[in-house]
Amino acid sequence: MSDIVTVIAPVNIAVIKYWGKRDEELILPLNDSVSATLDTSVMCAKTSVCARSSFAEDEIWLNKEKVSFSKRLQNCLREIKARAAAEKTVDEAFLERKIHVCSENNFPTAAGLASSAAGYACFVSALAKLYKVKSDVSSIARLGSGSACRSVYGGFVRWHAGTNPDGSDSVATQIADSKHWPEMRALILVVGDAKKTTSSTGGMSISVKTSELMKHRVQYCVPQRTEAIIDAIRKKDFPKFAEITMKDSNQFHAICQDSYPPFVYMNDTSHYIVSLIHKYNEISGEVKVAYTFDAGSNACLYLLEKEVPKIISLIKYAFPSSNPDSFLTGLASEEEVLSPEILNICEPQTKDLIKYAIYTKVGEGPSEVSDGSHLLDDNGMPKA
Ligand code: DP6
């Protein structure tokens, strides 16, 4: 039996955004956040780990390149080992072994698609398997990247800000599992020029220091919205869910503008998508689609399955592509002939403003891969 452990882990897209830390070292947030975990069959990180006495040092390869074993990775490893030691799951000699890690994303890292969340959740979940840690590891994934703690669970997830200075209560919990709202879908629109100028870590640090609006958001808006969106998720109330999602995304980007110096993540295409969705909801007479944007120009649309054919047709009409056959990836979908009323809400834009779209759904948390498709070979080195 191989001593290599391989795990896949999902991406998550927040509907109540995490923005701002109360402790930068421990990655403790100022506010609770809520997200949906997306299906690993469409987008995932995959990580193989193994620990051997023959390894001279901890080494990691990311998307086929050797990278440094960063402070954040070291923190995660240290905490998993401490947990294993406390839970006495492996012996002292095993804990002293060095590890090799090989990780890949099956989607472009540069596109700014929550790759760090999936990556750290995968790394920590693989380590938890390697060291036989059974307890909740969301607080350890959090040490890699805050949003990673939410990728430790499937379905709809809440990251509790917590109040303890040591971060022990800053953990993720599941609101509802992936089967709770089976009609929920996500359509990710990958907008060009996705190279971000301000990292999320850097941006939120400026916001904490300078934005007045942020104080209002943390104190008044997020607590109310968090309760309301959890209620909407439990009741499967899509219009409510969608309205809160859009308002929270808008407020997060307003905070970026309210920061000093200000920074922007959304571009003209992002704003065009916002107005298109509002027009679509207006002619539908009900909120049928929600948009949300993270620290980049890409949009994530949340919508119910029955709305998908129309929205995909609308997006293809409004954002023509040079490669229409490869424009849409992910789950299988259909298209629908659009009514003149829908065609009326937009003009086709110049080609390739949206590079491609990924159609996916809510999915489960990290899982161990049992088909032997490890990223490390028998010598514990990355496979060619
Ligand atoms: C806009 O988790 O990437 O995507 O904790 O500094 O690593 P660090 O930040 P990160 O921030 C994500 C911010 C966001 C909102 C969200 O996912 O909640």
GROMACS .gro file of C-alpha atoms and ligand atoms in nm:
model
  402
    1MET     CA    1   0.000   0.000   0.000
    2SER     CA    2   0.124   0.344  -0.091
    3ASP     CA    3   0.216   0.589   0.184
    4ILE     CA    4   0.106   0.878  -0.040
    5VAL     CA    5  -0.219   1.056   0.046
    6THR     CA    6  -0.405   1.245  -0.228
    7VAL     CA    7  -0.702   1.473  -0.171
    8ILE     CA    8  -0.915   1.699  -0.389
    9ALA     CA    9  -1.077   2.014  -0.247
   10PRO     CA   10  -1.333   2.262  -0.375
   11VAL     CA   11  -1.342   2.630  -0.452
   12ASN     CA   12  -1.593   2.842  -0.259
   13ILE     CA   13  -1.748   3.173  -0.358
   14ALA     CA   14  -1.867   3.400  -0.078
   15VAL     CA   15  -2.212   3.558  -0.072
   16ILE     CA   16  -2.129   3.750   0.245
   17LYS     CA   17  -1.772   3.860   0.193
   18TYR     CA   18  -1.480   3.828   0.430
   19TRP     CA   19  -1.298   4.159   0.413
   20GLY     CA   20  -1.070   4.278   0.693
   21LYS     CA   21  -0.871   4.109   0.966
   22ARG     CA   22  -0.867   4.170   1.341
   23ASP     CA   23  -0.541   3.973   1.360
   24GLU     CA   24  -0.318   3.955   1.053
   25GLU     CA   25  -0.085   3.691   1.198
   26LEU     CA   26  -0.356   3.442   1.294
   27ILE     CA   27  -0.580   3.546   1.000
   28LEU     CA   28  -0.879   3.631   1.219
   29PRO     CA   29  -1.156   3.820   1.039
   30LEU     CA   30  -1.351   4.122   1.155
   31ASN     CA   31  -1.679   3.977   1.031
   32ASP     CA   32  -1.856   3.649   0.970
   33SER     CA   33  -1.881   3.537   0.609
   34VAL     CA   34  -2.098   3.290   0.417
   35SER     CA   35  -2.023   3.098   0.099
   36ALA     CA   36  -2.129   2.816  -0.127
   37THR     CA   37  -1.881   2.538  -0.196
   38LEU     CA   38  -1.863   2.448  -0.565
   39ASP     CA   39  -1.856   2.104  -0.724
   40THR     CA   40  -1.510   1.945  -0.737
   41SER     CA   41  -1.599   1.765  -1.061
   42VAL     CA   42  -1.580   2.103  -1.235
   43MET     CA   43  -1.316   2.295  -1.036
   44CYS     CA   44  -1.080   2.163  -0.774
   45ALA     CA   45  -0.735   2.165  -0.625
   46LYS     CA   46  -0.558   1.829  -0.597
   47THR     CA   47  -0.278   1.765  -0.351
   48SER     CA   48  -0.057   1.465  -0.278
   49VAL     CA   49   0.151   1.448   0.041
   50CYS     CA   50   0.386   1.195   0.192
   51ALA     CA   51   0.622   1.186   0.491
   52ARG     CA   52   0.944   0.982   0.479
   53SER     CA   53   1.255   0.963   0.696
   54SER     CA   54   1.462   0.974   0.374
   55PHE     CA   55   1.343   1.326   0.286
   56ALA     CA   56   1.598   1.595   0.370
   57GLU     CA   57   1.355   1.886   0.388
   58ASP     CA   58   0.992   1.988   0.348
   59GLU     CA   59   0.938   2.051  -0.023
   60ILE     CA   60   0.642   2.163  -0.231
   61TRP     CA   61   0.565   2.173  -0.603
   62LEU     CA   62   0.273   2.386  -0.715
   63ASN     CA   63   0.131   2.351  -1.067
   64LYS     CA   64   0.449   2.165  -1.169
   65GLU     CA   65   0.690   2.424  -1.031
   66LYS     CA   66   0.901   2.398  -0.717
   67VAL     CA   67   0.798   2.683  -0.485
   68SER     CA   68   0.920   2.789  -0.142
   69PHE     CA   69   0.759   2.636   0.164
   70SER     CA   70   0.609   2.969   0.269
   71LYS     CA   71   0.535   3.093   0.619
   72ARG     CA   72   0.164   3.024   0.571
   73LEU     CA   73   0.232   2.665   0.459
   74GLN     CA   74   0.467   2.616   0.754
   75ASN     CA   75   0.201   2.746   0.993
   76CYS     CA   76  -0.054   2.497   0.859
   77LEU     CA   77   0.192   2.208   0.884
   78ARG     CA   78   0.297   2.303   1.238
   79GLU     CA   79  -0.063   2.322   1.358
   80ILE     CA   80  -0.166   1.991   1.200
   81LYS     CA   81   0.135   1.826   1.367
   82ALA     CA   82   0.045   1.987   1.701
   83ARG     CA   83  -0.309   1.853   1.665
   84ALA     CA   84  -0.178   1.506   1.578
   85ALA     CA   85   0.054   1.518   1.880
   86ALA     CA   86  -0.231   1.627   2.110
   87GLU     CA   87  -0.464   1.362   1.972
   88LYS     CA   88  -0.179   1.103   1.976
   89THR     CA   89  -0.271   0.983   1.629
   90VAL     CA   90   0.085   0.912   1.507
   91ASP     CA   91   0.414   0.853   1.688
   92GLU     CA   92   0.692   1.102   1.754
   93ALA     CA   93   0.921   0.960   1.482
   94PHE     CA   94   0.652   1.007   1.216
   95LEU     CA   95   0.603   1.368   1.323
   96GLU     CA   96   0.975   1.430   1.276
   97ARG     CA   97   0.978   1.316   0.915
   98LYS     CA   98   0.997   1.577   0.639
   99ILE     CA   99   0.721   1.592   0.381
  100HIS     CA  100   0.686   1.629   0.007
  101VAL     CA  101   0.380   1.804  -0.131
  102CYS     CA  102   0.264   1.829  -0.491
  103SER     CA  103  -0.044   2.035  -0.576
  104GLU     CA  104  -0.235   2.135  -0.887
  105ASN     CA  105  -0.548   2.326  -0.977
  106ASN     CA  106  -0.759   2.205  -1.267
  107PHE     CA  107  -0.844   2.567  -1.351
  108PRO     CA  108  -0.618   2.866  -1.428
  109THR     CA  109  -0.461   3.007  -1.111
  110ALA     CA  110  -0.402   3.344  -1.272
  111ALA     CA  111  -0.771   3.391  -1.346
  112GLY     CA  112  -0.819   3.491  -0.982
  113LEU     CA  113  -1.071   3.216  -0.914
  114ALA     CA  114  -1.037   3.153  -0.542
  115SER     CA  115  -0.746   2.922  -0.615
  116SER     CA  116  -0.580   2.990  -0.279
  117ALA     CA  117  -0.893   2.884  -0.090
  118ALA     CA  118  -0.909   2.548  -0.270
  119GLY     CA  119  -0.531   2.507  -0.251
  120TYR     CA  120  -0.493   2.560   0.124
  121ALA     CA  121  -0.808   2.361   0.205
  122CYS     CA  122  -0.662   2.078  -0.001
  123PHE     CA  123  -0.318   2.101   0.158
  124VAL     CA  124  -0.460   2.097   0.511
  125SER     CA  125  -0.713   1.820   0.438
  126ALA     CA  126  -0.438   1.604   0.285
  127LEU     CA  127  -0.218   1.664   0.591
  128ALA     CA  128  -0.510   1.580   0.821
  129LYS     CA  129  -0.540   1.243   0.643
  130LEU     CA  130  -0.165   1.186   0.653
  131TYR     CA  131  -0.145   1.258   1.028
  132LYS     CA  132  -0.484   1.097   1.099
  133VAL     CA  133  -0.632   1.412   1.250
  134LYS     CA  134  -1.008   1.367   1.279
  135SER     CA  135  -1.114   1.694   1.445
  136ASP     CA  136  -1.225   2.010   1.259
  137VAL     CA  137  -0.936   2.152   1.055
  138SER     CA  138  -1.108   2.468   0.928
  139SER     CA  139  -0.916   2.681   1.180
  140ILE     CA  140  -0.591   2.537   1.041
  141ALA     CA  141  -0.690   2.595   0.676
  142ARG     CA  142  -0.767   2.953   0.787
  143LEU     CA  143  -0.395   3.000   0.864
  144GLY     CA  144  -0.321   2.944   0.495
  145SER     CA  145  -0.580   3.184   0.359
  146GLY     CA  146  -0.883   3.306   0.548
  147SER     CA  147  -1.135   3.204   0.283
  148ALA     CA  148  -0.981   2.853   0.271
  149CYS     CA  149  -1.150   2.760   0.598
  150ARG     CA  150  -1.486   2.764   0.419
  151SER     CA  151  -1.365   2.513   0.155
  152VAL     CA  152  -1.324   2.250   0.427
  153TYR     CA  153  -1.700   2.185   0.413
  154GLY     CA  154  -1.946   2.126   0.133
  155GLY     CA  155  -2.281   2.293   0.072
  156PHE     CA  156  -2.337   2.633   0.230
  157VAL     CA  157  -2.082   2.736   0.489
  158ARG     CA  158  -2.044   3.005   0.753
  159TRP     CA  159  -1.709   3.122   0.882
  160HIS     CA  160  -1.763   3.254   1.233
  161ALA     CA  161  -1.541   3.553   1.303
  162GLY     CA  162  -1.515   3.445   1.668
  163THR     CA  163  -1.398   3.662   1.954
  164ASN     CA  164  -1.117   3.464   2.120
  165PRO     CA  165  -0.776   3.629   2.074
  166ASP     CA  166  -0.618   3.290   1.998
  167GLY     CA  167  -0.864   3.226   1.713
  168SER     CA  168  -0.995   2.902   1.863
  169ASP     CA  169  -1.355   3.000   1.787
  170SER     CA  170  -1.283   3.136   1.438
  171VAL     CA  171  -1.401   2.825   1.257
  172ALA     CA  172  -1.622   2.728   0.966
  173THR     CA  173  -1.945   2.536   1.011
  174GLN     CA  174  -2.188   2.396   0.758
  175ILE     CA  175  -2.522   2.577   0.722
  176ALA     CA  176  -2.672   2.316   0.487
  177ASP     CA  177  -2.519   2.030   0.292
  178SER     CA  178  -2.477   2.011  -0.085
  179LYS     CA  179  -2.808   1.828  -0.131
  180HIS     CA  180  -3.018   2.084   0.053
  181TRP     CA  181  -3.082   2.316  -0.242
  182PRO     CA  182  -3.019   2.091  -0.545
  183GLU     CA  183  -3.136   2.350  -0.799
  184MET     CA  184  -2.871   2.604  -0.704
  185ARG     CA  185  -2.619   2.673  -0.980
  186ALA     CA  186  -2.319   2.898  -1.031
  187LEU     CA  187  -2.197   3.045  -1.357
  188ILE     CA  188  -1.851   3.194  -1.340
  189LEU     CA  189  -1.771   3.452  -1.605
  190VAL     CA  190  -1.400   3.483  -1.655
  191VAL     CA  191  -1.340   3.843  -1.757
  192GLY     CA  192  -1.016   3.922  -1.940
  193ASP     CA  193  -0.719   4.112  -1.791
  194ALA     CA  194  -0.766   3.930  -1.462
  195LYS     CA  195  -0.418   4.013  -1.333
  196LYS     CA  196  -0.497   4.176  -1.003
  197THR     CA  197  -0.315   4.483  -0.890
  198THR     CA  198  -0.394   4.475  -0.518
  199SER     CA  199  -0.384   4.139  -0.340
  200SER     CA  200  -0.676   4.060  -0.111
  201THR     CA  201  -0.440   4.048   0.186
  202GLY     CA  202  -0.300   4.392   0.099
  203GLY     CA  203  -0.635   4.543   0.004
  204MET     CA  204  -0.816   4.441   0.320
  205SER     CA  205  -0.532   4.573   0.531
  206ILE     CA  206  -0.571   4.921   0.370
  207SER     CA  207  -0.950   4.902   0.417
  208VAL     CA  208  -0.920   4.817   0.788
  209LYS     CA  209  -0.692   5.115   0.844
  210THR     CA  210  -0.879   5.373   0.638
  211SER     CA  211  -1.239   5.291   0.549
  212GLU     CA  212  -1.516   5.444   0.760
  213LEU     CA  213  -1.773   5.251   0.560
  214MET     CA  214  -1.606   4.930   0.666
  215LYS     CA  215  -1.681   4.999   1.032
  216HIS     CA  216  -2.047   5.043   0.949
  217ARG     CA  217  -2.049   4.725   0.743
  218VAL     CA  218  -1.884   4.514   1.014
  219GLN     CA  219  -2.099   4.651   1.294
  220TYR     CA  220  -2.442   4.685   1.132
  221CYS     CA  221  -2.469   4.529   0.788
  222VAL     CA  222  -2.292   4.195   0.812
  223PRO     CA  223  -2.458   4.068   1.132
  224GLN     CA  224  -2.806   4.135   0.988
  225ARG     CA  225  -2.722   4.004   0.644
  226THR     CA  226  -2.562   3.688   0.779
  227GLU     CA  227  -2.874   3.595   0.974
  228ALA     CA  228  -3.101   3.689   0.682
  229ILE     CA  229  -2.908   3.493   0.420
  230ILE     CA  230  -2.886   3.184   0.641
  231ASP     CA  231  -3.263   3.206   0.680
  232ALA     CA  232  -3.302   3.243   0.300
  233ILE     CA  233  -3.076   2.941   0.241
  234ARG     CA  234  -3.272   2.731   0.492
  235LYS     CA  235  -3.604   2.832   0.332
  236LYS     CA  236  -3.463   2.816  -0.022
  237ASP     CA  237  -3.586   3.169  -0.079
  238PHE     CA  238  -3.392   3.257  -0.396
  239PRO     CA  239  -3.496   3.625  -0.438
  240LYS     CA  240  -3.389   3.703  -0.080
  241PHE     CA  241  -3.066   3.505  -0.115
  242ALA     CA  242  -2.987   3.684  -0.441
  243GLU     CA  243  -3.065   4.034  -0.316
  244ILE     CA  244  -2.839   3.998  -0.011
  245THR     CA  245  -2.562   3.845  -0.224
  246MET     CA  246  -2.564   4.137  -0.469
  247LYS     CA  247  -2.586   4.404  -0.199
  248ASP     CA  248  -2.299   4.252  -0.008
  249SER     CA  249  -2.079   4.230  -0.318
  250ASN     CA  250  -2.159   4.592  -0.401
  251GLN     CA  251  -2.078   4.704  -0.049
  252PHE     CA  252  -1.748   4.519  -0.047
  253HIS     CA  253  -1.646   4.696  -0.371
  254ALA     CA  254  -1.768   5.027  -0.231
  255ILE     CA  255  -1.533   4.972   0.062
  256CYS     CA  256  -1.244   4.927  -0.181
  257GLN     CA  257  -1.338   5.270  -0.323
  258ASP     CA  258  -1.374   5.412   0.028
  259SER     CA  259  -1.023   5.292   0.121
  260TYR     CA  260  -0.740   5.541   0.104
  261PRO     CA  261  -0.570   5.512  -0.137
  262PRO     CA  262  -0.864   5.349  -0.315
  263PHE     CA  263  -0.829   5.038  -0.531
  264VAL     CA  264  -1.061   4.869  -0.779
  265TYR     CA  265  -1.117   4.508  -0.871
  266MET     CA  266  -1.417   4.536  -1.102
  267ASN     CA  267  -1.367   4.671  -1.454
  268ASP     CA  268  -1.607   4.801  -1.723
  269THR     CA  269  -1.706   4.448  -1.821
  270SER     CA  270  -1.784   4.365  -1.458
  271HIS     CA  271  -2.006   4.674  -1.435
  272TYR     CA  272  -2.175   4.586  -1.761
  273ILE     CA  273  -2.257   4.241  -1.617
  274VAL     CA  274  -2.407   4.408  -1.307
  275SER     CA  275  -2.640   4.626  -1.511
  276LEU     CA  276  -2.735   4.338  -1.742
  277ILE     CA  277  -2.837   4.123  -1.445
  278HIS     CA  278  -3.043   4.406  -1.296
  279LYS     CA  279  -3.221   4.458  -1.628
  280TYR     CA  280  -3.285   4.086  -1.661
  281ASN     CA  281  -3.429   4.066  -1.311
  282GLU     CA  282  -3.644   4.368  -1.381
  283ILE     CA  283  -3.807   4.226  -1.695
  284SER     CA  284  -3.846   3.891  -1.517
  285GLY     CA  285  -4.056   4.066  -1.252
  286GLU     CA  286  -3.856   3.883  -0.985
  287VAL     CA  287  -3.494   3.844  -0.883
  288LYS     CA  288  -3.381   3.542  -1.085
  289VAL     CA  289  -3.003   3.587  -1.091
  290ALA     CA  290  -2.744   3.723  -0.849
  291TYR     CA  291  -2.392   3.843  -0.924
  292THR     CA  292  -2.101   3.856  -0.688
  293PHE     CA  293  -1.740   3.969  -0.743
  294ASP     CA  294  -1.430   3.887  -0.538
  295ALA     CA  295  -1.094   4.061  -0.551
  296GLY     CA  296  -1.090   4.058  -0.931
  297SER     CA  297  -1.301   4.138  -1.234
  298ASN     CA  298  -1.460   3.791  -1.275
  299ALA     CA  299  -1.828   3.754  -1.198
  300CYS     CA  300  -1.991   3.462  -1.024
  301LEU     CA  301  -2.360   3.439  -1.101
  302TYR     CA  302  -2.581   3.238  -0.868
  303LEU     CA  303  -2.909   3.119  -1.021
  304LEU     CA  304  -3.149   2.828  -1.016
  305GLU     CA  305  -3.119   2.550  -1.274
  306LYS     CA  306  -3.436   2.644  -1.463
  307GLU     CA  307  -3.293   2.986  -1.540
  308VAL     CA  308  -2.963   2.856  -1.681
  309PRO     CA  309  -3.052   2.806  -2.053
  310LYS     CA  310  -3.181   3.161  -2.081
  311ILE     CA  311  -2.887   3.315  -1.897
  312ILE     CA  312  -2.627   3.122  -2.095
  313SER     CA  313  -2.794   3.233  -2.420
  314LEU     CA  314  -2.808   3.590  -2.295
  315ILE     CA  315  -2.441   3.593  -2.192
  316LYS     CA  316  -2.338   3.444  -2.527
  317TYR     CA  317  -2.544   3.706  -2.710
  318ALA     CA  318  -2.417   4.001  -2.505
  319PHE     CA  319  -2.054   3.883  -2.495
  320PRO     CA  320  -1.968   3.722  -2.829
  321SER     CA  321  -1.664   3.498  -2.834
  322SER     CA  322  -1.402   3.418  -3.100
  323ASN     CA  323  -1.418   3.057  -2.979
  324PRO     CA  324  -1.788   2.995  -2.925
  325ASP     CA  325  -1.739   2.617  -2.912
  326SER     CA  326  -1.504   2.628  -2.615
  327PHE     CA  327  -1.664   2.930  -2.445
  328LEU     CA  328  -1.861   2.730  -2.192
  329THR     CA  329  -1.703   2.460  -1.974
  330GLY     CA  330  -1.825   2.259  -1.678
  331LEU     CA  331  -2.163   2.093  -1.645
  332ALA     CA  332  -2.372   2.011  -1.950
  333SER     CA  333  -2.630   2.277  -2.029
  334GLU     CA  334  -2.887   2.380  -2.280
  335GLU     CA  335  -2.962   2.707  -2.451
  336GLU     CA  336  -3.287   2.876  -2.527
  337VAL     CA  337  -3.407   3.104  -2.804
  338LEU     CA  338  -3.432   3.447  -2.642
  339SER     CA  339  -3.752   3.649  -2.662
  340PRO     CA  340  -3.735   3.996  -2.825
  341GLU     CA  341  -3.797   4.143  -2.481
  342ILE     CA  342  -3.479   3.986  -2.343
  343LEU     CA  343  -3.276   4.069  -2.656
  344ASN     CA  344  -3.383   4.428  -2.606
  345ILE     CA  345  -3.203   4.470  -2.275
  346CYS     CA  346  -2.856   4.466  -2.428
  347GLU     CA  347  -2.640   4.519  -2.734
  348PRO     CA  348  -2.375   4.264  -2.829
  349GLN     CA  349  -2.041   4.395  -2.697
  350THR     CA  350  -1.702   4.374  -2.866
  351LYS     CA  351  -1.568   4.020  -2.886
  352ASP     CA  352  -1.395   3.832  -2.604
  353LEU     CA  353  -1.467   4.067  -2.312
  354ILE     CA  354  -1.559   3.748  -2.132
  355LYS     CA  355  -1.290   3.489  -2.207
  356TYR     CA  356  -1.491   3.187  -2.105
  357ALA     CA  357  -1.759   3.072  -1.863
  358ILE     CA  358  -1.766   2.787  -1.614
  359TYR     CA  359  -2.101   2.632  -1.532
  360THR     CA  360  -2.113   2.452  -1.200
  361LYS     CA  361  -2.321   2.372  -0.894
  362VAL     CA  362  -2.296   2.347  -0.518
  363GLY     CA  363  -2.087   2.050  -0.413
  364GLU     CA  364  -1.919   1.860  -0.135
  365GLY     CA  365  -1.611   1.926   0.072
  366PRO     CA  366  -1.262   1.776   0.032
  367SER     CA  367  -1.233   1.404  -0.033
  368GLU     CA  368  -0.954   1.150  -0.057
  369VAL     CA  369  -0.875   1.018  -0.403
  370SER     CA  370  -0.871   0.639  -0.396
  371ASP     CA  371  -0.787   0.558  -0.759
  372GLY     CA  372  -0.414   0.589  -0.703
  373SER     CA  373  -0.384   0.895  -0.928
  374HIS     CA  374  -0.124   1.055  -0.703
  375LEU     CA  375   0.077   1.359  -0.811
  376LEU     CA  376   0.390   1.214  -0.642
  377ASP     CA  377   0.566   0.905  -0.780
  378ASP     CA  378   0.698   0.609  -0.578
  379ASN     CA  379   1.011   0.807  -0.491
  380GLY     CA  380   0.796   1.087  -0.351
  381MET     CA  381   0.887   1.317  -0.638
  382PRO     CA  382   0.642   1.500  -0.869
  383LYS     CA  383   0.534   1.280  -1.158
  384ALA     CA  384   0.669   1.402  -1.493
  385DP6     C1  385  -1.280   3.897  -0.162
  385DP6     O1  386  -0.887   3.458   0.186
  385DP6     O2  387  -0.768   3.547  -0.016
  385DP6     O3  388  -1.250   3.662  -0.182
  385DP6     O4  389  -0.693   3.565   0.431
  385DP6     O5  390  -0.547   3.740   0.334
  385DP6     O6  391  -0.543   3.509   0.241
  385DP6     P1  392  -0.626   3.617   0.309
  385DP6     O7  393  -0.739   3.660   0.206
  385DP6     P2  394  -0.835   3.575   0.114
  385DP6     O8  395  -0.952   3.682   0.091
  385DP6     C2  396  -1.066   3.653   0.020
  385DP6     C3  397  -1.148   3.777   0.004
  385DP6     C4  398  -1.266   3.766  -0.087
  385DP6     C5  399  -1.395   3.747  -0.008
  385DP6     C6  400  -1.424   3.609   0.044
  385DP6     O9  401  -1.383   3.507  -0.015
  385DP6    O10  402  -1.496   3.604   0.145
   0.00000   0.00000   0.00000
